[in-house]
Amino acid sequence: MSERTVLAVTGSDRVDFLQGLVTNDVTRAADGIIYAALLTPQGKFIADFFVVGQDDRLLIDVDAGVATSLFQRLNMYKLRADVQIAEADEVVSTGTGPAPDGAMADPRHEALGWRAYGATQQSDDTDWAAVRVAHMIPQTGVELTSDTYILEAGFERLNGVDFRKGCYVGQEIVARMKHKTELRKGLARVVLDGTANPGDEITADGKPVGVLHTVSGDQGIAYLRFDRATGDMTAGSASLRRAD
């Protein structure tokens, strides 16, 4: 998976350092794997990633397209902490078939199979677009952008946020959205009748409703304004309806 970059975080303060920054409980990654995100102070998305605990380091498995910005942001937060961050040599493999030795279950959803880290590529030929659409799994740069609020993207459902771990960057906004408001926008699965492409605007009765993102077959992931997405919608030359 050349589209993934692995960063190695070492130093005696590595767990406490990440714990104060990311959305999930880093202590749960000891000898395992968690899914998490780094946010802006305003609660907007910067990057999502997996944290893998090893004896003397934490691995961060992140989309290569945001790896540089994540690396720079983490280094900005280091201050005087005993933490070192460097790119690691590990290759990321994923699949839904038989898992290689040392593979770990993807913590987001059982349908996402396994992830493995090593010297060689062992991924299988899973149709990831179909899997993501079927289970509404957002992807960096597609459903997850700098305008994203993670609860609208389903991070609670995907085990990507811990509401009991304490403070992290952007935590106040996430907590407020969880406890004080009802989500009015967010990701939803839609069924298409006709042709529409990722990025097409979705409308209903001539009013904007949202945007179509990943498409697989006759279904897709869309970002919708829920109060307007209650009936028939259109995008491109297709008619749409919510699948749930």
mmCIF file of C-alpha atoms in Angstrom:
data_model
loop_
_atom_site.group_PDB
_atom_site.id
_atom_site.type_symbol
_atom_site.label_atom_id
_atom_site.label_comp_id
_atom_site.label_asym_id
_atom_site.label_seq_id
_atom_site.Cartn_x
_atom_site.Cartn_y
_atom_site.Cartn_z
ATOM 1 C CA MET A 1 0.000 0.000 0.000
ATOM 2 C CA SER A 2 2.256 2.761 -1.257
ATOM 3 C CA GLU A 3 -0.504 5.225 -0.392
ATOM 4 C CA ARG A 4 0.260 4.672 3.310
ATOM 5 C CA THR A 5 3.154 6.083 5.329
ATOM 6 C CA VAL A 6 4.292 4.689 8.673
ATOM 7 C CA LEU A 7 5.779 7.021 11.270
ATOM 8 C CA ALA A 8 7.614 5.692 14.332
ATOM 9 C CA VAL A 9 7.193 7.606 17.600
ATOM 10 C CA THR A 10 9.837 6.810 20.193
ATOM 11 C CA GLY A 11 11.005 8.261 23.498
ATOM 12 C CA SER A 12 9.870 7.879 27.099
ATOM 13 C CA ASP A 13 7.040 10.411 26.707
ATOM 14 C CA ARG A 14 5.569 8.925 23.527
ATOM 15 C CA VAL A 15 2.305 7.632 25.048
ATOM 16 C CA ASP A 16 1.550 10.722 27.122
ATOM 17 C CA PHE A 17 2.500 12.922 24.161
ATOM 18 C CA LEU A 18 -0.002 11.346 21.770
ATOM 19 C CA GLN A 19 -2.609 10.908 24.506
ATOM 20 C CA GLY A 20 -2.868 14.676 24.872
ATOM 21 C CA LEU A 21 -3.307 15.228 21.142
ATOM 22 C CA VAL A 22 -5.457 12.572 19.468
ATOM 23 C CA THR A 23 -9.113 11.591 19.717
ATOM 24 C CA ASN A 24 -8.721 8.049 21.030
ATOM 25 C CA ASP A 25 -7.161 6.472 24.123
ATOM 26 C CA VAL A 26 -3.554 5.727 23.170
ATOM 27 C CA THR A 27 -3.053 3.450 26.188
ATOM 28 C CA ARG A 28 -5.373 0.960 24.467
ATOM 29 C CA ALA A 29 -2.806 0.570 21.683
ATOM 30 C CA ALA A 30 -0.372 -1.284 23.927
ATOM 31 C CA ASP A 31 0.437 -4.438 21.935
ATOM 32 C CA GLY A 32 -2.566 -3.667 19.731
ATOM 33 C CA ILE A 33 -4.089 -1.130 17.369
ATOM 34 C CA ILE A 34 -6.499 1.807 17.633
ATOM 35 C CA TYR A 35 -8.048 4.230 15.144
ATOM 36 C CA ALA A 36 -7.799 7.941 15.907
ATOM 37 C CA ALA A 37 -7.559 11.432 14.445
ATOM 38 C CA LEU A 38 -5.721 14.680 15.007
ATOM 39 C CA LEU A 39 -7.903 17.789 14.913
ATOM 40 C CA THR A 40 -7.465 21.526 14.833
ATOM 41 C CA PRO A 41 -8.314 23.469 18.022
ATOM 42 C CA GLN A 42 -11.614 24.282 16.263
ATOM 43 C CA GLY A 43 -12.420 20.573 16.025
ATOM 44 C CA LYS A 44 -11.803 20.229 12.281
ATOM 45 C CA PHE A 45 -10.103 17.220 10.716
ATOM 46 C CA ILE A 46 -6.354 17.173 10.034
ATOM 47 C CA ALA A 47 -5.590 13.467 9.669
ATOM 48 C CA ASP A 48 -6.917 10.047 10.613
ATOM 49 C CA PHE A 49 -4.601 7.140 11.302
ATOM 50 C CA PHE A 50 -3.973 3.916 13.165
ATOM 51 C CA VAL A 51 -1.726 3.781 16.222
ATOM 52 C CA VAL A 52 0.058 0.467 16.746
ATOM 53 C CA GLY A 53 1.796 -0.262 20.031
ATOM 54 C CA GLN A 54 5.147 -2.040 20.074
ATOM 55 C CA ASP A 55 7.717 -2.646 22.810
ATOM 56 C CA ASP A 56 9.657 0.576 22.468
ATOM 57 C CA ARG A 57 7.675 2.656 20.006
ATOM 58 C CA LEU A 58 4.302 3.583 18.590
ATOM 59 C CA LEU A 59 3.683 3.249 14.861
ATOM 60 C CA ILE A 60 1.352 5.711 13.132
ATOM 61 C CA ASP A 61 -0.157 4.295 9.927
ATOM 62 C CA VAL A 62 -1.437 7.301 7.939
ATOM 63 C CA ASP A 63 -2.507 8.212 4.418
ATOM 64 C CA ALA A 64 0.598 9.291 2.501
ATOM 65 C CA GLY A 65 -1.187 12.406 1.273
ATOM 66 C CA VAL A 66 -1.387 13.883 4.773
ATOM 67 C CA ALA A 67 1.726 12.267 6.271
ATOM 68 C CA THR A 68 3.931 15.329 5.851
ATOM 69 C CA SER A 69 1.427 17.708 7.423
ATOM 70 C CA LEU A 70 0.842 15.267 10.302
ATOM 71 C CA PHE A 71 4.597 14.909 10.842
ATOM 72 C CA GLN A 72 5.014 18.678 10.930
ATOM 73 C CA ARG A 73 2.055 19.185 13.280
ATOM 74 C CA LEU A 74 3.259 16.524 15.713
ATOM 75 C CA ASN A 75 6.732 18.029 15.778
ATOM 76 C CA MET A 76 5.204 21.431 16.477
ATOM 77 C CA TYR A 77 3.558 20.000 19.599
ATOM 78 C CA LYS A 78 6.679 18.205 20.891
ATOM 79 C CA LEU A 79 8.138 21.136 22.815
ATOM 80 C CA ARG A 80 10.445 19.603 25.462
ATOM 81 C CA ALA A 81 8.884 16.149 25.544
ATOM 82 C CA ASP A 82 11.170 13.151 25.183
ATOM 83 C CA VAL A 83 9.702 12.191 21.818
ATOM 84 C CA GLN A 84 11.279 11.429 18.466
ATOM 85 C CA ILE A 85 9.306 11.044 15.242
ATOM 86 C CA ALA A 86 10.705 9.517 12.056
ATOM 87 C CA GLU A 87 9.472 7.651 9.013
ATOM 88 C CA ALA A 88 9.620 3.877 9.519
ATOM 89 C CA ASP A 89 10.447 1.140 7.008
ATOM 90 C CA GLU A 90 7.313 -0.925 7.624
ATOM 91 C CA VAL A 91 5.057 -1.761 4.684
ATOM 92 C CA VAL A 92 1.302 -1.661 5.340
ATOM 93 C CA SER A 93 -0.732 -4.627 4.095
ATOM 94 C CA THR A 94 -4.509 -5.004 4.278
ATOM 95 C CA GLY A 95 -7.048 -7.620 3.354
ATOM 96 C CA THR A 96 -10.236 -9.462 4.148
ATOM 97 C CA GLY A 97 -9.074 -12.978 3.322
ATOM 98 C CA PRO A 98 -6.744 -15.228 5.325
ATOM 99 C CA ALA A 99 -4.589 -13.047 7.548
ATOM 100 C CA PRO A 100 -0.792 -13.349 7.651
ATOM 101 C CA ASP A 101 1.060 -13.944 10.900
ATOM 102 C CA GLY A 102 1.048 -10.894 13.130
ATOM 103 C CA ALA A 103 -1.916 -9.230 11.422
ATOM 104 C CA MET A 104 -4.395 -7.311 13.574
ATOM 105 C CA ALA A 105 -8.129 -6.813 13.091
ATOM 106 C CA ASP A 106 -9.008 -3.397 11.720
ATOM 107 C CA PRO A 107 -10.522 -1.631 14.754
ATOM 108 C CA ARG A 108 -13.094 0.343 12.761
ATOM 109 C CA HIS A 109 -15.377 -2.482 11.587
ATOM 110 C CA GLU A 110 -15.169 -6.255 11.313
ATOM 111 C CA ALA A 111 -15.876 -6.063 7.563
ATOM 112 C CA LEU A 112 -12.575 -4.226 7.069
ATOM 113 C CA GLY A 113 -10.548 -7.357 7.760
ATOM 114 C CA TRP A 114 -6.965 -7.035 8.927
ATOM 115 C CA ARG A 115 -3.900 -4.803 8.804
ATOM 116 C CA ALA A 116 -0.308 -6.028 8.929
ATOM 117 C CA TYR A 117 3.057 -4.294 9.222
ATOM 118 C CA GLY A 118 6.299 -5.792 7.967
ATOM 119 C CA ALA A 119 8.983 -5.827 5.307
ATOM 120 C CA THR A 120 6.903 -7.231 2.434
ATOM 121 C CA GLN A 121 3.565 -6.462 0.805
ATOM 122 C CA GLN A 122 0.863 -9.027 1.620
ATOM 123 C CA SER A 123 -2.361 -7.244 0.676
ATOM 124 C CA ASP A 124 -5.104 -9.127 -1.139
ATOM 125 C CA ASP A 125 -7.416 -7.927 -3.932
ATOM 126 C CA THR A 126 -10.346 -6.773 -1.782
ATOM 127 C CA ASP A 127 -12.651 -4.273 -3.513
ATOM 128 C CA TRP A 128 -12.225 -1.580 -0.889
ATOM 129 C CA ALA A 129 -14.588 0.904 -2.528
ATOM 130 C CA ALA A 130 -17.405 -1.639 -2.288
ATOM 131 C CA VAL A 131 -16.572 -2.424 1.338
ATOM 132 C CA ARG A 132 -16.360 1.250 2.286
ATOM 133 C CA VAL A 133 -19.686 2.091 0.664
ATOM 134 C CA ALA A 134 -21.468 -0.899 2.194
ATOM 135 C CA HIS A 135 -20.370 0.112 5.691
ATOM 136 C CA MET A 136 -20.004 3.901 5.298
ATOM 137 C CA ILE A 137 -16.275 4.019 5.962
ATOM 138 C CA PRO A 138 -14.862 7.483 5.185
ATOM 139 C CA GLN A 139 -11.519 7.903 3.454
ATOM 140 C CA THR A 140 -8.933 10.649 3.792
ATOM 141 C CA GLY A 141 -9.194 13.168 0.970
ATOM 142 C CA VAL A 142 -12.614 11.896 -0.103
ATOM 143 C CA GLU A 143 -15.147 11.987 2.729
ATOM 144 C CA LEU A 144 -12.570 13.296 5.205
ATOM 145 C CA THR A 145 -11.349 16.824 4.409
ATOM 146 C CA SER A 146 -10.256 19.932 6.268
ATOM 147 C CA ASP A 147 -13.945 20.904 6.632
ATOM 148 C CA THR A 148 -14.918 17.629 8.319
ATOM 149 C CA TYR A 149 -16.230 17.292 11.859
ATOM 150 C CA ILE A 150 -15.415 13.733 12.870
ATOM 151 C CA LEU A 151 -18.773 12.923 14.478
ATOM 152 C CA GLU A 152 -20.495 13.829 11.206
ATOM 153 C CA ALA A 153 -18.135 11.336 9.547
ATOM 154 C CA GLY A 154 -19.102 8.501 11.903
ATOM 155 C CA PHE A 155 -16.007 8.343 14.104
ATOM 156 C CA GLU A 156 -17.986 7.255 17.156
ATOM 157 C CA ARG A 157 -19.436 4.309 15.229
ATOM 158 C CA LEU A 158 -15.961 3.495 13.906
ATOM 159 C CA ASN A 159 -14.338 3.409 17.367
ATOM 160 C CA GLY A 160 -12.240 6.451 16.551
ATOM 161 C CA VAL A 161 -13.063 8.676 19.530
ATOM 162 C CA ASP A 162 -13.051 8.137 23.296
ATOM 163 C CA PHE A 163 -15.288 10.452 25.317
ATOM 164 C CA ARG A 164 -13.769 9.459 28.676
ATOM 165 C CA LYS A 165 -10.041 9.793 28.027
ATOM 166 C CA GLY A 166 -9.716 13.472 28.904
ATOM 167 C CA CYS A 167 -8.471 16.451 26.958
ATOM 168 C CA TYR A 168 -7.009 16.444 23.461
ATOM 169 C CA VAL A 169 -6.805 19.051 20.719
ATOM 170 C CA GLY A 170 -10.341 19.924 19.562
ATOM 171 C CA GLN A 171 -11.955 17.923 22.383
ATOM 172 C CA GLU A 172 -14.340 20.688 23.503
ATOM 173 C CA ILE A 173 -15.948 20.912 20.063
ATOM 174 C CA VAL A 174 -16.317 17.140 19.762
ATOM 175 C CA ALA A 175 -17.830 16.886 23.248
ATOM 176 C CA ARG A 176 -20.265 19.718 22.542
ATOM 177 C CA MET A 177 -21.445 18.058 19.335
ATOM 178 C CA LYS A 178 -21.883 14.779 21.216
ATOM 179 C CA HIS A 179 -23.764 16.047 24.253
ATOM 180 C CA LYS A 180 -25.407 19.358 23.382
ATOM 181 C CA THR A 181 -26.520 19.191 19.782
ATOM 182 C CA GLU A 182 -28.257 16.866 17.350
ATOM 183 C CA LEU A 183 -26.265 16.217 14.220
ATOM 184 C CA ARG A 184 -27.971 17.939 11.302
ATOM 185 C CA LYS A 185 -25.450 16.893 8.672
ATOM 186 C CA GLY A 186 -23.328 13.845 8.089
ATOM 187 C CA LEU A 187 -22.498 10.834 5.976
ATOM 188 C CA ALA A 188 -25.228 8.547 4.705
ATOM 189 C CA ARG A 189 -25.453 5.676 2.258
ATOM 190 C CA VAL A 190 -27.531 6.373 -0.849
ATOM 191 C CA VAL A 191 -28.962 4.238 -3.656
ATOM 192 C CA LEU A 192 -28.585 5.579 -7.198
ATOM 193 C CA ASP A 193 -30.816 5.045 -10.211
ATOM 194 C CA GLY A 194 -28.835 6.418 -13.125
ATOM 195 C CA THR A 195 -25.379 7.914 -13.500
ATOM 196 C CA ALA A 196 -23.714 10.232 -11.006
ATOM 197 C CA ASN A 197 -20.077 10.848 -10.187
ATOM 198 C CA PRO A 198 -18.144 11.598 -7.004
ATOM 199 C CA GLY A 199 -18.251 15.319 -6.358
ATOM 200 C CA ASP A 200 -21.691 15.837 -7.907
ATOM 201 C CA GLU A 201 -24.003 18.120 -5.965
ATOM 202 C CA ILE A 202 -27.133 16.475 -4.582
ATOM 203 C CA THR A 203 -30.382 18.429 -4.708
ATOM 204 C CA ALA A 204 -33.997 17.933 -3.667
ATOM 205 C CA ASP A 205 -36.827 20.138 -4.944
ATOM 206 C CA GLY A 206 -34.190 22.427 -6.418
ATOM 207 C CA LYS A 207 -32.438 22.958 -3.080
ATOM 208 C CA PRO A 208 -28.899 21.797 -2.287
ATOM 209 C CA VAL A 209 -28.855 18.768 -0.032
ATOM 210 C CA GLY A 210 -25.248 17.614 -0.078
ATOM 211 C CA VAL A 211 -22.461 16.069 -2.120
ATOM 212 C CA LEU A 212 -21.921 12.586 -3.501
ATOM 213 C CA HIS A 213 -18.582 11.011 -2.617
ATOM 214 C CA THR A 214 -17.522 7.381 -3.161
ATOM 215 C CA VAL A 215 -19.666 5.356 -5.584
ATOM 216 C CA SER A 216 -19.687 1.562 -5.974
ATOM 217 C CA GLY A 217 -22.273 -0.034 -8.229
ATOM 218 C CA ASP A 218 -25.661 1.502 -7.552
ATOM 219 C CA GLN A 219 -24.752 2.762 -4.080
ATOM 220 C CA GLY A 220 -22.631 5.554 -2.708
ATOM 221 C CA ILE A 221 -21.548 7.527 0.322
ATOM 222 C CA ALA A 222 -22.957 11.047 0.477
ATOM 223 C CA TYR A 223 -22.593 13.982 2.827
ATOM 224 C CA LEU A 224 -26.142 15.173 3.445
ATOM 225 C CA ARG A 225 -28.143 17.811 5.207
ATOM 226 C CA PHE A 226 -30.551 15.456 6.953
ATOM 227 C CA ASP A 227 -33.583 17.728 7.149
ATOM 228 C CA ARG A 228 -33.665 18.001 3.346
ATOM 229 C CA ALA A 229 -32.695 14.407 2.553
ATOM 230 C CA THR A 230 -36.026 12.856 3.401
ATOM 231 C CA GLY A 231 -37.301 11.869 -0.034
ATOM 232 C CA ASP A 232 -36.230 11.726 -3.662
ATOM 233 C CA MET A 233 -33.004 13.506 -4.580
ATOM 234 C CA THR A 234 -30.957 13.990 -7.738
ATOM 235 C CA ALA A 235 -27.253 14.094 -8.605
ATOM 236 C CA GLY A 236 -25.848 14.175 -12.114
ATOM 237 C CA SER A 237 -28.395 12.278 -14.209
ATOM 238 C CA ALA A 238 -29.334 9.931 -11.354
ATOM 239 C CA SER A 239 -32.146 9.911 -8.873
ATOM 240 C CA LEU A 240 -31.116 9.117 -5.296
ATOM 241 C CA ARG A 241 -32.669 8.019 -2.063
ATOM 242 C CA ARG A 242 -31.221 7.248 1.320
ATOM 243 C CA ALA A 243 -30.520 3.588 1.859
ATOM 244 C CA ASP A 244 -31.355 3.693 5.559
#
